[in-house]
Amino acid sequence: MAVFAIFLSLLLTTTLFSLSHQQPPLDSSQQQSLYHILHSLNPTVPWRTLFPDDFCLSAPHGVVCDYPTQLNQTPHIVELSFGYVSDETPNPPCSSNATLNFHLFTSFPYLRKLFFYNCFNHTPITLSPPLSFPSSLEELVFINNPSFISPLASLFQNLTSLRRLILIGNAFHGEVPSQIGGFLNLEEVTLSRNNLSGEIPASLGLLKKLKVLDLSGNKLEGCLPDSLANLSRLLKLDLSFNTFGCRIPESLRGLRSLEFLDLSFNRFGSFGVPLFLGEVPTLKEVYLSGNFLSGAIPEIWENLGGVERLGLSEMGLVGNIPVSMGMYLKNLSFLGLDKNNLDGPVPFGLLENGGEINLENNNLSGRVALSRRVGQKLKLKVAGNRGLCLDNKTGCESGGVLGQLKACKKTDVPDAVVFSGASSLLRFDSLTLLVGLGSVAAGVLLAFTGL
Ligand SMILES: *[C@@H]1O[C@H](CO)[C@@H](O)[C@H](O)[C@H]1NC(C)=O
Ligand SMILES: *[C@@H]1O[C@H](CO)[C@@H](O)[C@H](O)[C@H]1NC(C)=O
Ligand SMILES: *[C@@H]1O[C@H](CO)[C@@H](O)[C@H](O)[C@H]1NC(C)=O
Ligand SMILES: *[C@@H]1O[C@H](CO)[C@@H](O)[C@H](O)[C@H]1NC(C)=O
Ligand SMILES: *[C@@H]1O[C@H](CO)[C@@H](O)[C@H](O)[C@H]1NC(C)=O
Ligand SMILES: *[C@@H]1O[C@H](CO)[C@@H](O)[C@H](O)[C@H]1NC(C)=O
Ligand SMILES: *[C@@H]1O[C@H](CO)[C@@H](O)[C@H](O)[C@H]1NC(C)=O
């Protein structure tokens, strides 16, 4: 009940709207419907006693009216948020036996935002479709309501104004209905951690304003429709933790604004790391881990200098780590290459600015030399590579993860595996490695070595 106490104490600070004498009242159907809603969400609170007046003059946090600009204009309830989130947003709390008749929301013809956080988490409420919402709704948000059990399709009535659909951690099930392509104002569709299944509809490609598409953590399957490539404003595409298969469509090169791509932990097939990634220079984060794409890491990094985080773990990758990754990925702060079958040396220049690099459980070889300065900023994981050894000429302590490496013997392969940033660490063999690349322009080399 601590939550409730905080809630009540904040109620006392609720200020009354100054126009109280001039403003016409909220119409009684909105007033009465809100009492009904509050009571069924939390019957332990005496809502009518605490809020005897017009809700547009004094209301619980989370109830928002549009304050009229002219006298005689009637106010309307435009936002309703329920469920205690934090002390900063003490919305009306829900009780463990919260229920709700969703038809009550049609009493709010000006409602723009409806938000439920942690409201339905004990008593299962199974809703028979369709749920009724006013056509004015722009934002529908359900977060962490695991006992809210409903087919996703039952939401898709009347939502022509919808801009943001955010349903995270509930029990929505069934397919993503193809009608979703009719809600052309959608800018965000986040349906993560539900129980959705089936294939995703090609009609998603019609949502030209979409910036975020997050369907992670469901049981979605099948191939990705080529139409997704039409989402030219998309910034974030997260389809991780599903069972999508087939080939990652090359058409996704059409995602001209994409910054965040997460396709990890699906069942995309052995067609290699998709080459089209090299044609999406806006990318900042790319995660493909946990799909057996197999093959060698391609040379696609030249235009991807903006990539900050790259996850290529558990993918059945073979061959060397391309030297070009160290050359071009200058903004990288996380690189996961663990649990593959990569061999050869680690290229010079990777994660010069610190960060985390996981190379565990491959077949990499060569000397690891790490300056003290970089060592402090770099979280390096190298276990499970029998060919790697620690070069102790550089004065680096052999504690920590590097303690897992044996010290290099004079006879060990001279390939440099230098985590540098300090030009004093540059060794002749690393330079020859670079110069050996015929295509390296002198300017790049200079910038690269910082000389
Ligand atoms: C919910 O539980 C409270 C007691 O915790 C009880 O007073 C109330 O009647 C219950 N409401 C419903 C709708 O079951
Ligand atoms: C659709 O919205 C309109 C206007 O907000 C409302 O009157 C109507 O009842 C809603 N229909 C359904 C099926 O929810
Ligand atoms: C998800 O759906 C399956 C049936 O498709 C059902 O057996 C399971 O209980 C559901 N899980 C949750 C968390 O609702
Ligand atoms: C993309 O949209 C255009 C029209 O804007 C349409 O002609 C084309 O078929 C769409 N592409 C896909 C793959 O759906
Ligand atoms: C790398 O990061 C810096 C600082 O955030 C930024 O200014 C720069 O544009 C980035 N480089 C690329 C190629 O995006
Ligand atoms: C590891 O690489 C060496 C060559 O460096 C090769 O002989 C060996 O077969 C590789 N081991 C595995 C398990 O691939
Ligand atoms: C590494 O250091 C140890 C003692 O600190 C020394 O005995 C050994 O010869 C060194 N190995 C190399 C390759 O320099």
Coordinates of C-alpha atoms in Angstrom, one line a residue, residues 348 350-355 369-379 394-397 402 418-426 448-450:
F348 CA 44.7 -3.9 -36.0
L350 CA 39.4 -2.5 -33.8
L351 CA 37.8 -0.6 -30.9
E352 CA 40.6 1.9 -30.6
N353 CA 38.5 4.1 -28.5
G354 CA 37.5 1.4 -25.9
G355 CA 34.3 -0.5 -25.4
A369 CA 49.3 -6.6 -27.3
L370 CA 47.3 -4.2 -25.3
S371 CA 48.5 -0.8 -24.0
R372 CA 47.7 0.1 -20.4
R373 CA 45.7 3.1 -21.6
V374 CA 43.5 1.1 -23.9
G375 CA 43.3 -1.8 -21.5
Q376 CA 41.5 0.3 -19.0
K377 CA 38.8 1.3 -21.4
L378 CA 38.4 -2.0 -23.3
K379 CA 36.5 -5.0 -22.1
T394 CA 54.0 -4.0 -24.0
G395 CA 54.0 -3.7 -20.2
C396 CA 50.4 -4.8 -20.0
E397 CA 49.3 -6.6 -16.8
L402 CA 44.0 -11.5 -20.4
V418 CA 47.1 -4.9 -31.3
F419 CA 44.5 -3.1 -29.3
S420 CA 46.1 0.2 -29.6
G421 CA 45.2 3.8 -29.9
A422 CA 48.7 4.7 -28.7
S423 CA 50.9 5.1 -31.7
S424 CA 53.8 4.1 -29.6
L425 CA 52.4 0.6 -29.8
L426 CA 52.5 0.5 -33.6
F448 CA 44.3 5.4 -39.2
T449 CA 47.7 5.5 -37.6
G450 CA 47.3 8.9 -36.2

